[in-house]
mmCIF file of C-alpha atoms and ligand atoms in Angstrom:
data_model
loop_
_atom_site.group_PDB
_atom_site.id
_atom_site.type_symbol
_atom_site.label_atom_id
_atom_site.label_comp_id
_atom_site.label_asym_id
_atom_site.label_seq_id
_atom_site.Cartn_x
_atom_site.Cartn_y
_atom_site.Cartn_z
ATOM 1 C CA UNK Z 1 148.591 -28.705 41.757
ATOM 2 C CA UNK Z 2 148.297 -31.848 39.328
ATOM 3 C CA UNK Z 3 150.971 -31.462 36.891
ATOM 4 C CA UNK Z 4 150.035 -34.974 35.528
ATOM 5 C CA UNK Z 5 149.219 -35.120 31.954
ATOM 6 C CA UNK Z 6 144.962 -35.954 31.746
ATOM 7 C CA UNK Z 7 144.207 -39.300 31.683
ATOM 8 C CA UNK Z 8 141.417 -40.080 29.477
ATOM 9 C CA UNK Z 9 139.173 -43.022 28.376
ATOM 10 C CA UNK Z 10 137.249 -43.119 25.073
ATOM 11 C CA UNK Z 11 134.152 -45.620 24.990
ATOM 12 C CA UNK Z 12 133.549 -46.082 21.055
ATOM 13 C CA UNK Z 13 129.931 -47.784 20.689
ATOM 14 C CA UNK Z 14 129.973 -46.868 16.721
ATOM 15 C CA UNK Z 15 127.035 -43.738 15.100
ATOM 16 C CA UNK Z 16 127.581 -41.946 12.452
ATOM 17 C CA UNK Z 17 131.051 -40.665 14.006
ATOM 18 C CA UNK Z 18 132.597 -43.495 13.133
ATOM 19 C CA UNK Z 19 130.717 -44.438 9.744
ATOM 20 C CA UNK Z 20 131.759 -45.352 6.671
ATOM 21 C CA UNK Z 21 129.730 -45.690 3.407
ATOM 22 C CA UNK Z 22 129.106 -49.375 2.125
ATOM 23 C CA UNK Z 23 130.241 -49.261 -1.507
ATOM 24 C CA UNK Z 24 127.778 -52.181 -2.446
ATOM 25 C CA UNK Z 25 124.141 -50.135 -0.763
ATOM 26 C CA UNK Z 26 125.732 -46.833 -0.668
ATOM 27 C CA UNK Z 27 124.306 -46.707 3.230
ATOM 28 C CA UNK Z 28 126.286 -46.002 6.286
ATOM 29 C CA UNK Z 29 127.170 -48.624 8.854
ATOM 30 C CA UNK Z 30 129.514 -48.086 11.793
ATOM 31 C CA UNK Z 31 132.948 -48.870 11.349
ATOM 32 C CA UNK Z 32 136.268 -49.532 13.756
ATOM 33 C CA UNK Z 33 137.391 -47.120 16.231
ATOM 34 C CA UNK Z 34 141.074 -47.314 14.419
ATOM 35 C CA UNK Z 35 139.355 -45.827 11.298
ATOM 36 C CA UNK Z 36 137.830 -42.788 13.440
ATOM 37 C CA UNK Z 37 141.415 -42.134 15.124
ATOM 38 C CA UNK Z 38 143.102 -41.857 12.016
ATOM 39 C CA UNK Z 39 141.213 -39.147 10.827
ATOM 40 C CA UNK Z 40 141.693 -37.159 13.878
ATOM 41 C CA UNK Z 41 145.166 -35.994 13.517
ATOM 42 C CA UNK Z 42 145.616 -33.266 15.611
ATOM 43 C CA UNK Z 43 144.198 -35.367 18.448
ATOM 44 C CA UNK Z 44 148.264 -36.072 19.148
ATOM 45 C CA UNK Z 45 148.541 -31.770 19.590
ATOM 46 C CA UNK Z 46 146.932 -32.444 22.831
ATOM 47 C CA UNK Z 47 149.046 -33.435 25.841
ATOM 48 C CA UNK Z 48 146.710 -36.339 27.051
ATOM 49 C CA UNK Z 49 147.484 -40.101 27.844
ATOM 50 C CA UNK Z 50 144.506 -41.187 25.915
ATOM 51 C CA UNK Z 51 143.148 -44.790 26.097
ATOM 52 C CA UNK Z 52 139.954 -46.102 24.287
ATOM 53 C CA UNK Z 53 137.464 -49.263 24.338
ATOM 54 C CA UNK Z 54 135.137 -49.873 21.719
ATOM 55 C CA UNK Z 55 131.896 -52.255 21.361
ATOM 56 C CA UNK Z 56 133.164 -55.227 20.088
ATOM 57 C CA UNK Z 57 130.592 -54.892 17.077
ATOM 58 C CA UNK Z 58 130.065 -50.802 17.198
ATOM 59 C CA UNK Z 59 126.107 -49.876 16.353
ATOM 60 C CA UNK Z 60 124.361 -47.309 15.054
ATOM 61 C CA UNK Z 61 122.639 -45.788 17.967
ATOM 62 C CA UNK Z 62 118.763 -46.904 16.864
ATOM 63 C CA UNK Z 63 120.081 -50.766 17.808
ATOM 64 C CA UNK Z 64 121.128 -48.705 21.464
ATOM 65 C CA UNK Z 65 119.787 -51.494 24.566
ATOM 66 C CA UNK Z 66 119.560 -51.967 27.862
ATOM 67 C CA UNK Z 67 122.619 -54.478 27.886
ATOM 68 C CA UNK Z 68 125.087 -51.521 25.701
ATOM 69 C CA UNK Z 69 124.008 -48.980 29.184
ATOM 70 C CA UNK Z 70 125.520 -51.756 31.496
ATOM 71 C CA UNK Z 71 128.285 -52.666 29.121
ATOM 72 C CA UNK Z 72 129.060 -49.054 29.327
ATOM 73 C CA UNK Z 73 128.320 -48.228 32.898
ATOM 74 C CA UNK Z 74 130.688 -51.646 33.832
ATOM 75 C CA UNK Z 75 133.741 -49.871 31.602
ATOM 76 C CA UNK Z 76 133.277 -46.593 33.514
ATOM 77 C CA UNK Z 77 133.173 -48.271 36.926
ATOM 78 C CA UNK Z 78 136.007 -50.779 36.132
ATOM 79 C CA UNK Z 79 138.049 -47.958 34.973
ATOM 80 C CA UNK Z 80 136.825 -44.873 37.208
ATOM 81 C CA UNK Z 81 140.157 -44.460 39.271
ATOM 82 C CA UNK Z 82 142.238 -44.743 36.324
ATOM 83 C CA UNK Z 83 141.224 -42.098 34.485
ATOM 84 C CA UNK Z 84 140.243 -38.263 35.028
ATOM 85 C CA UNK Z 85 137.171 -38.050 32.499
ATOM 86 C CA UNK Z 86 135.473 -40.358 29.753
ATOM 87 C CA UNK Z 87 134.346 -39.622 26.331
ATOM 88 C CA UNK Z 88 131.815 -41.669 24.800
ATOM 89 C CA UNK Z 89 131.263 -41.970 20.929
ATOM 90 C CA UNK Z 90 127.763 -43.018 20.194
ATOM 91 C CA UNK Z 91 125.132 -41.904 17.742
ATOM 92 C CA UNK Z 92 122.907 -39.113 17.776
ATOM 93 C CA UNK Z 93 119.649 -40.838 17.095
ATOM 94 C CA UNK Z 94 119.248 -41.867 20.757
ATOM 95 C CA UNK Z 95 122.025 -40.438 22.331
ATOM 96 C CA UNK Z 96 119.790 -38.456 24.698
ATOM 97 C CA UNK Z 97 118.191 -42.004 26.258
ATOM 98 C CA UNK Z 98 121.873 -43.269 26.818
ATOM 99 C CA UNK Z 99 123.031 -39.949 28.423
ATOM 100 C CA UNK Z 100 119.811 -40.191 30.751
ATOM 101 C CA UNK Z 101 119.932 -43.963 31.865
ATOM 102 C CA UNK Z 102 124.091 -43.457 32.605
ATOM 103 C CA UNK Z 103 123.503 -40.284 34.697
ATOM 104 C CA UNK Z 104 121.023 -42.442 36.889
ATOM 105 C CA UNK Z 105 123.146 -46.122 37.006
ATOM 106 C CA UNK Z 106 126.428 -44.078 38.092
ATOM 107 C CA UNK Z 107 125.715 -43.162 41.119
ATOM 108 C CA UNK Z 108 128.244 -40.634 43.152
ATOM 109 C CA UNK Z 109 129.390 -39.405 40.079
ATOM 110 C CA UNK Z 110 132.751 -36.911 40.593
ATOM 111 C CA UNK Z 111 134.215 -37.250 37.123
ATOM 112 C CA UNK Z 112 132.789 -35.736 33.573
ATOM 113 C CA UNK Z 113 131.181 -38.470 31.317
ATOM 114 C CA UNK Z 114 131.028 -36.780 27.824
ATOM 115 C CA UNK Z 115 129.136 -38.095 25.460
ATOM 116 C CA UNK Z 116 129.616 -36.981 21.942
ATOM 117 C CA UNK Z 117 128.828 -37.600 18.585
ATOM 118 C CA UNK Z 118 128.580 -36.334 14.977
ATOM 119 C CA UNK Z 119 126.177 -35.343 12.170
ATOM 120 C CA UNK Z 120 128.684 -36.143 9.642
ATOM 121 C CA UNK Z 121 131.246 -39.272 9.410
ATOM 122 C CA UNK Z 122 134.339 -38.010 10.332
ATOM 123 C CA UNK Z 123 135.885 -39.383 7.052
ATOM 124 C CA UNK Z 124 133.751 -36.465 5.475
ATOM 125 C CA UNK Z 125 135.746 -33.201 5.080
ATOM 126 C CA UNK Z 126 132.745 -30.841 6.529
ATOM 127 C CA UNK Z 127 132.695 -33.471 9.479
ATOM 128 C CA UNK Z 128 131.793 -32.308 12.892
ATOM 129 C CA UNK Z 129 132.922 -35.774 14.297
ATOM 130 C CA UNK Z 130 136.739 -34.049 14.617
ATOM 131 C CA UNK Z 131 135.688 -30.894 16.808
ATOM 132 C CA UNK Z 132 133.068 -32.412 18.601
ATOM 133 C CA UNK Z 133 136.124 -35.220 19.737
ATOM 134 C CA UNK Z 134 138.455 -32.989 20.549
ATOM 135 C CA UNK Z 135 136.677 -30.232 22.381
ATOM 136 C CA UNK Z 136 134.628 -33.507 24.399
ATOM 137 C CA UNK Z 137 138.395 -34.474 25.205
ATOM 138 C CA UNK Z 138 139.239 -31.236 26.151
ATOM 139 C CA UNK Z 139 135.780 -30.799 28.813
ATOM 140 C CA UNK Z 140 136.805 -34.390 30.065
ATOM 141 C CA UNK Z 141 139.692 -32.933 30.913
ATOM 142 C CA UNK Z 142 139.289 -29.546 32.028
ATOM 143 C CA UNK Z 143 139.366 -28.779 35.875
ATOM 144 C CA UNK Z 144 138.394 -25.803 38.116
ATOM 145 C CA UNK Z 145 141.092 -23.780 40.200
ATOM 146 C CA UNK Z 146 141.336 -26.169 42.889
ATOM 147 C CA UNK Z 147 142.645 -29.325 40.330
ATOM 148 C CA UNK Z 148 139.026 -30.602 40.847
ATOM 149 C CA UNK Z 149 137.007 -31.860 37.733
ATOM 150 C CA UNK Z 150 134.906 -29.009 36.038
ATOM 151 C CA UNK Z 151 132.517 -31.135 34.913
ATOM 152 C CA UNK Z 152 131.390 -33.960 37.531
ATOM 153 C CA UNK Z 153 128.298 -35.663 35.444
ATOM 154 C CA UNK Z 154 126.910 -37.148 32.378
ATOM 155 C CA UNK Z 155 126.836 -34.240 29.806
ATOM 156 C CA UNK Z 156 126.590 -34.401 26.275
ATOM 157 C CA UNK Z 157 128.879 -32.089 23.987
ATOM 158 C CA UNK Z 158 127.508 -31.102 20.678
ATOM 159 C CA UNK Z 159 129.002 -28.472 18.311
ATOM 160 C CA UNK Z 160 128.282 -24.919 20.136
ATOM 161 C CA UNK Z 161 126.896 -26.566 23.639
ATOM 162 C CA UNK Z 162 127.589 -29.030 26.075
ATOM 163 C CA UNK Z 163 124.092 -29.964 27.652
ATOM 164 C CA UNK Z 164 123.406 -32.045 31.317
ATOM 165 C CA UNK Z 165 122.606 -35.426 29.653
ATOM 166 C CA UNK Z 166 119.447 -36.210 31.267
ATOM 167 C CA UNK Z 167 117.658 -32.974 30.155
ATOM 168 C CA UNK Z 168 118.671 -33.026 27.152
ATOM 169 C CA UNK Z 169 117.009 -33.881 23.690
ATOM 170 C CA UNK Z 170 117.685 -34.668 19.902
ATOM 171 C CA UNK Z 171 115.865 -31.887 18.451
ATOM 172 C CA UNK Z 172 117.395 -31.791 14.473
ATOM 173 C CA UNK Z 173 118.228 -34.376 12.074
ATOM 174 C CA UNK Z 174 119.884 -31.833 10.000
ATOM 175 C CA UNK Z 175 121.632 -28.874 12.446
ATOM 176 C CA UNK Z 176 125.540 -29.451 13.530
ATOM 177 C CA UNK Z 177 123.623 -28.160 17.040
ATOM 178 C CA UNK Z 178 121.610 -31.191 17.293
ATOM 179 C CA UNK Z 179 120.896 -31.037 20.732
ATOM 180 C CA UNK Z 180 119.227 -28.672 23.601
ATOM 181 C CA UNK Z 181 118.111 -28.901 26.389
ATOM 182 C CA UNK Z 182 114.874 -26.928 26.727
ATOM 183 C CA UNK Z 183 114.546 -26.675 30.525
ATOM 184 C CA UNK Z 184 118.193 -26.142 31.418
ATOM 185 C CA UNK Z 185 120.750 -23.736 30.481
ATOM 186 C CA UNK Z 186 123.795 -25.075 28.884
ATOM 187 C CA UNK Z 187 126.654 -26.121 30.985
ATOM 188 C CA UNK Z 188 129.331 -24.338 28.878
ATOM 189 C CA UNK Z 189 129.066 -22.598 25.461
ATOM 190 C CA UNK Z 190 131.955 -23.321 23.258
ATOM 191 C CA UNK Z 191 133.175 -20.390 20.168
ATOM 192 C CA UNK Z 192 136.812 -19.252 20.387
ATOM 193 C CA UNK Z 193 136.811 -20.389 24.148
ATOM 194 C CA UNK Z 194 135.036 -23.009 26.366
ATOM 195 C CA UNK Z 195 132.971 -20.819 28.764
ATOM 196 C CA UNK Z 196 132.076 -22.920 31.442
ATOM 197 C CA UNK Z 197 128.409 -22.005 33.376
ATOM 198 C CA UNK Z 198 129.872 -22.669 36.531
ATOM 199 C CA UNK Z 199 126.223 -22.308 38.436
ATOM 200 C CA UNK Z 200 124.599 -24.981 36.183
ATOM 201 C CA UNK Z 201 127.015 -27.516 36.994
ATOM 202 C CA UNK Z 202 125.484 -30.411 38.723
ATOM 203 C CA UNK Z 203 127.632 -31.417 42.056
ATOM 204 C CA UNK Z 204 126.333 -34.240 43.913
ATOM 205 C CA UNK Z 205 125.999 -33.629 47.413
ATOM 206 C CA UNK Z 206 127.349 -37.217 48.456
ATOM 207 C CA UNK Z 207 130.690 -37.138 48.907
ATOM 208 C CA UNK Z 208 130.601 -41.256 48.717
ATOM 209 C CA UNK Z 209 132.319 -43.179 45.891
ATOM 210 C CA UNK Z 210 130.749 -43.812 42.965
ATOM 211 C CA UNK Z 211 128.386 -46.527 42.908
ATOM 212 C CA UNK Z 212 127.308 -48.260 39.107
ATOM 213 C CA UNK Z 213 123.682 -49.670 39.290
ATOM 214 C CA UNK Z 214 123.636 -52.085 36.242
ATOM 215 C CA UNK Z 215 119.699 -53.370 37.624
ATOM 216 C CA UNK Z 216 117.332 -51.682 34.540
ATOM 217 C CA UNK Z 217 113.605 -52.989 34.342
ATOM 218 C CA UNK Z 218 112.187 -52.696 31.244
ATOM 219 C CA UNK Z 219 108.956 -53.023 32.407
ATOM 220 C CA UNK Z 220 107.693 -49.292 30.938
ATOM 221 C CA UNK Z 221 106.689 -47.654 28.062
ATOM 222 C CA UNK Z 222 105.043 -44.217 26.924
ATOM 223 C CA UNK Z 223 101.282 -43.512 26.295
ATOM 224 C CA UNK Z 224 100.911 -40.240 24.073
ATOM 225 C CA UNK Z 225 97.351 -38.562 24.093
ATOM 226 C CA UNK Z 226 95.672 -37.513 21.299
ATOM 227 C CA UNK Z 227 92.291 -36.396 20.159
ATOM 228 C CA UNK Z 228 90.696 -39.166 19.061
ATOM 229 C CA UNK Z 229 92.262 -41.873 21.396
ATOM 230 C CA UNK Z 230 89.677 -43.995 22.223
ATOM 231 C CA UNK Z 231 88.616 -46.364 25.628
ATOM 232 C CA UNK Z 232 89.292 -49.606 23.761
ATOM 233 C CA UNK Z 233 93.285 -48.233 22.753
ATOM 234 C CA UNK Z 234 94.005 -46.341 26.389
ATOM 235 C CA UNK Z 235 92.734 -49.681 27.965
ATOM 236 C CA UNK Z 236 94.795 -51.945 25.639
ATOM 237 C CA UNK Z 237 97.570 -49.932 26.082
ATOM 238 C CA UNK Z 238 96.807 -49.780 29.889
ATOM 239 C CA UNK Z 239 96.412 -53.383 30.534
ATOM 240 C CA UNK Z 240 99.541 -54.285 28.813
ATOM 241 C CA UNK Z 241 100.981 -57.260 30.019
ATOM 242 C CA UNK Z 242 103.795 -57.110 32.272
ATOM 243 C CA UNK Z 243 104.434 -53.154 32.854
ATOM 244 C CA UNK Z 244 105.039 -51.529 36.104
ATOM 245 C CA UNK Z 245 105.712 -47.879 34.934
ATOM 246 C CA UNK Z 246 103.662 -45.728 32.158
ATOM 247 C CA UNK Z 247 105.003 -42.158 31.065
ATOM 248 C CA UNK Z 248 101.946 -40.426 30.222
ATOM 249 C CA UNK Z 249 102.388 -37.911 27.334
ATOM 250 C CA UNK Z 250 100.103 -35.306 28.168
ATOM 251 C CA UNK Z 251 98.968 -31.903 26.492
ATOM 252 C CA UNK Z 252 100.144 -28.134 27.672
ATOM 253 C CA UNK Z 253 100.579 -27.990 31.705
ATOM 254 C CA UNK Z 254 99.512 -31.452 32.285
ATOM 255 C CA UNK Z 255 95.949 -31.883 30.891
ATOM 256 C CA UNK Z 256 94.182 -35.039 29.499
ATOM 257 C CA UNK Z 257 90.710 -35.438 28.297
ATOM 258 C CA UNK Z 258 88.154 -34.584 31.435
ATOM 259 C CA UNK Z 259 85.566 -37.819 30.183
ATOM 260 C CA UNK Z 260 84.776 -39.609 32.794
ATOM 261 C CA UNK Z 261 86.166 -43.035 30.987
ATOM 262 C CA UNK Z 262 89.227 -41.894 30.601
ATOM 263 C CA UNK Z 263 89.616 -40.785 34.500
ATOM 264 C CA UNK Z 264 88.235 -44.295 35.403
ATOM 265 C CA UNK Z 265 90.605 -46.461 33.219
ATOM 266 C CA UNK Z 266 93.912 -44.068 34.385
ATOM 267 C CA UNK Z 267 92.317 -44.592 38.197
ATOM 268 C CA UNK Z 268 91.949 -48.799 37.409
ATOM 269 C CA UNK Z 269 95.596 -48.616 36.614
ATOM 270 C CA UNK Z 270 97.154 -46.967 39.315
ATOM 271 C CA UNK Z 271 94.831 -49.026 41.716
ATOM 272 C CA UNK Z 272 96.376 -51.954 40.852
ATOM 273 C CA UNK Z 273 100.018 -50.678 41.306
ATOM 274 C CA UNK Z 274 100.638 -49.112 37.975
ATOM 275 C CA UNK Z 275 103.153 -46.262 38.567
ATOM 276 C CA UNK Z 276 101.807 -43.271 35.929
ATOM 277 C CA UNK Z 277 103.891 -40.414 35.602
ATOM 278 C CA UNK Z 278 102.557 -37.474 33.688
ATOM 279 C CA UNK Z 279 104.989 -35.020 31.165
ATOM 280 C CA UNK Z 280 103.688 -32.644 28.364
ATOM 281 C CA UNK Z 281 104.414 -33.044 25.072
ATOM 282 C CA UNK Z 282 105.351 -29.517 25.081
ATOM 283 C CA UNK Z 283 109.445 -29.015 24.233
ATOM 284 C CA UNK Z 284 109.550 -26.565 26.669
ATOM 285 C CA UNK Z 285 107.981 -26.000 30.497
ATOM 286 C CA UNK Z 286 106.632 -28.591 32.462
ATOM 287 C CA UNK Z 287 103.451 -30.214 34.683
ATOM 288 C CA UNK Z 288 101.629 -27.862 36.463
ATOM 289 C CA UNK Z 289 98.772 -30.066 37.630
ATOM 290 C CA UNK Z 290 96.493 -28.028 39.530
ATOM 291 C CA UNK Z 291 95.859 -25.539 36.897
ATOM 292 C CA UNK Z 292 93.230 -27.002 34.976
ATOM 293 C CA UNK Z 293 90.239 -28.841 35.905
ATOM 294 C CA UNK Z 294 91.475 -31.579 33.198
ATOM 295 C CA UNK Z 295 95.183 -31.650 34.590
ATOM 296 C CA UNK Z 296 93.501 -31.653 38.312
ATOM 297 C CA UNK Z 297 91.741 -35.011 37.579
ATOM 298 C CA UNK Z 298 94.422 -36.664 36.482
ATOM 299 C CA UNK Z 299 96.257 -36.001 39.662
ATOM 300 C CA UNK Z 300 93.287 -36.927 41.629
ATOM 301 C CA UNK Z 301 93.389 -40.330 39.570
ATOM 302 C CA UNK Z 302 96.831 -40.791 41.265
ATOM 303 C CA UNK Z 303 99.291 -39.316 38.445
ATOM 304 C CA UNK Z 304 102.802 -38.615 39.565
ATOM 305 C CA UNK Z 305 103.985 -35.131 38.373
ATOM 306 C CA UNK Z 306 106.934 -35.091 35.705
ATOM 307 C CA UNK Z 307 107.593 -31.475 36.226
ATOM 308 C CA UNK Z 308 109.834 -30.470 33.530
ATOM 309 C CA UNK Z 309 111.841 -33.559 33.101
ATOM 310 C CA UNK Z 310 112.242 -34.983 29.123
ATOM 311 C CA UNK Z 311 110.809 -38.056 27.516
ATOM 312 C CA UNK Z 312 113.993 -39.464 27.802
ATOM 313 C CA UNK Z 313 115.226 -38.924 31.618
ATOM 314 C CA UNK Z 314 111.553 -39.908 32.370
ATOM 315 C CA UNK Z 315 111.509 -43.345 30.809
ATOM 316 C CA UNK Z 316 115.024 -43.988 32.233
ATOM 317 C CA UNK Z 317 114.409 -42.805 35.810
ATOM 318 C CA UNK Z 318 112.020 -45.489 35.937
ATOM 319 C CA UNK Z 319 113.366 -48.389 34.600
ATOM 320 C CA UNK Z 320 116.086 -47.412 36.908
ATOM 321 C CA UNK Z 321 113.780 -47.136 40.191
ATOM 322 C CA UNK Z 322 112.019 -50.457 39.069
ATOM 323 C CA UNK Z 323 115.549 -51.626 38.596
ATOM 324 C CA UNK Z 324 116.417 -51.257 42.016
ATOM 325 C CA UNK Z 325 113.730 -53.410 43.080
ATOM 326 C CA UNK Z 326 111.487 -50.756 44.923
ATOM 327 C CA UNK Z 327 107.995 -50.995 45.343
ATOM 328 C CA UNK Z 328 105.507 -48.693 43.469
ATOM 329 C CA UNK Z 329 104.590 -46.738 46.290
ATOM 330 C CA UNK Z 330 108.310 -46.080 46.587
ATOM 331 C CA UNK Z 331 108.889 -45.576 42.701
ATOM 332 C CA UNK Z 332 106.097 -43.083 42.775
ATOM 333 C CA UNK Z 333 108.342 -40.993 45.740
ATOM 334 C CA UNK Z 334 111.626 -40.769 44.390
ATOM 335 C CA UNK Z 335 109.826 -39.825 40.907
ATOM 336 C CA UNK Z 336 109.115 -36.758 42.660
ATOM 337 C CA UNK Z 337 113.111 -35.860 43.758
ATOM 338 C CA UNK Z 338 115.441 -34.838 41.823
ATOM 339 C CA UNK Z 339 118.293 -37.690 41.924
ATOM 340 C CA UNK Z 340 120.914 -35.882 39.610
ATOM 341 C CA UNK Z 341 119.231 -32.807 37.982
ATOM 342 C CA UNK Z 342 117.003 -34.242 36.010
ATOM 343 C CA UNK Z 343 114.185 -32.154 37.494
ATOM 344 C CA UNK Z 344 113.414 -28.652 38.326
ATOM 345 C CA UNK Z 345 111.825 -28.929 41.968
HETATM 346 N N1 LIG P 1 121.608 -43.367 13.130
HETATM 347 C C1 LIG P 1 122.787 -42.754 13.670
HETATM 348 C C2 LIG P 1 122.955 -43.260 15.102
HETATM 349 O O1 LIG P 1 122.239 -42.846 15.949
HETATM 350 C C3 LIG P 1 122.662 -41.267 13.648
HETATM 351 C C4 LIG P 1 123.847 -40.500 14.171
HETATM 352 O O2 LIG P 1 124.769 -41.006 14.754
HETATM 353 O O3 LIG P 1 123.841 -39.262 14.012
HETATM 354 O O4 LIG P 1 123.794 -44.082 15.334
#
């Protein structure tokens, strides 16, 4: 048995956690991580050794890039045998992106990355910034019967739930439970206890060691339908220069308009090497191609399913799969696995 006391590493990259009002606009802006520690008290009642790293300017989350996911992705992999789980303090806003991107760039993942936030500053006195830290410490550290890690993937922890990080979403700007994850149970539910949903768990099947990816191409972006889109903005958008990857926000199951312009320009695209993959715009349920005539054509036109993966693991999986310098036809295959649980399949 490990009687060793948890080792833990916090990654501060600033959000509202670790805010503070600016007397002069009256606006929050993130602040040091010494600031958030000190109004954490009873983070010394827990018998950790407890190390942190923070962004050397901390942001709020909307200013979140693809150079802050490999700044973050190098500290976990510099410090992965070191420590027995990571917490990382970012903001809410695009939290869900961050959680996505890391669960795809660390490969082989065996140890919990928690990512965790707050609503509230944690200077505040209704802050949720203190629980939320403390109970992420206490999943980063937690470990199943056999000393193993309970949690061995990117998850994020917010008030009641802690959520797989790449199917999850920000769904309120208001609610302490800010996040969900509406094709996924919850990993754990947290009240008086942390009840752990030992079948959701993700375990990677490799038993290789972990393995960061810091290659992201940011050659994508998202088209959302509406009614009302027209040839001359699906072709614009379409012919954008530079893109290799298109997440295509569709309606319901996987349907887009049946006219024969819009089949044509989606078919152009894909024929010269444009990788489309198709979601819904629904919160819940997923791409079921085949069971519409409109969802049919667009499959026909060479659409990749999404299933039932979010906006947010969607966009990421791709700039990761362009990232590793793989050919469309190749991107288009692996879009179709599940690498990490980001898919029902
Ligand atoms: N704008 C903030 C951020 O994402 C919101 C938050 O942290 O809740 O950094």
């Amino acid at each position: 048995m490990n009687t060793q006391r948890p080792r833990i590493l916090i990654i501060y990259t600033g959000g509202t956690i670790g805010m503070i009002e600016d007397t002069e606009t009256g606006t929050l802006r993130p602040f040091d991580f010494d600031h958030l520690i000190d109004n954490v008290p009873k983070i010394r009642m827990l018998d950790y050794d407890i190390d942190h790293i923070q962004f050397e300017n901390p942001i709020d989350s909307s200013d979140m890039s693809i150079s802050d996911w490999q700044t973050m992705a190098r500290y976990i992999g510099e410090n992965y045998d070191h420590y027995d789980g990571f917490v990382v303090l970012h903001g809410t806003d695009t939290m869900a992106y961050t959680a996505s991107a890391l669960s795809f760039m660390l490969e082989n993942l065996h140890k919990p990355v928690i990512i965790t936030g707050s609503q509230l500053p944690i200077g505040e006195v209704r802050t949720d910034g203190e629980e939320n830290l403390i109970t992420a410490l206490q999943i980063a550290s937690a470990t199943d019967q056999l000393g193993n890690p309970m949690v061995q993937e990117v998850a994020i922890l917010f008030e009641n739930y802690l959520w797989r990080g790449n199917r999850s979403t920000k769904m309120s700007a208001d609610n302490f439970n800010a996040f969900k994850s509406n094709n996924y149970p919850p990993l754990a539910h947290i009240g008086l206890g942390i009840q752990f949903n030992v079948e959701a768990l993700w375990r990677s099947p490799a038993r290789r060691p972990l393995d960061v990816k810091l290659n992201l191409d940011p050659a994508v972006m998202f088209i959302d339908l509406f009614p009302g889109l027209s040839p001359e903005v699906l072709n614009h958008m379409l012919n954008t220069p530079g893109v290799k990857g298109i997440v295509l926000r569709s309606y319901g199951a996987g349907n887009a308009p049946s006219n024969e312009w819009f089949t044509d320009a989606i078919k152009s695209a894909v024929e010269r090497g444009i990788v489309i993959l198709n979601i819904t715009q629904c919160a819940n349920g997923g791409i079921h191609e085949r069971r519409y005539y409109t969802g049919d054509r667009l499959a026909r036109a060479g659409v990749v399913s999404g299933r039932d993966m979010t906006n947010e693991a969607a966009i990421t999986k791709m700039m990761y799969l362009f990232g590793l310098g793989l050919a469309p036809a190749e991107v288009r295959s692996y879009l179709s696995f599940s690498l990490c649980g980001e898919v029902t399949v």
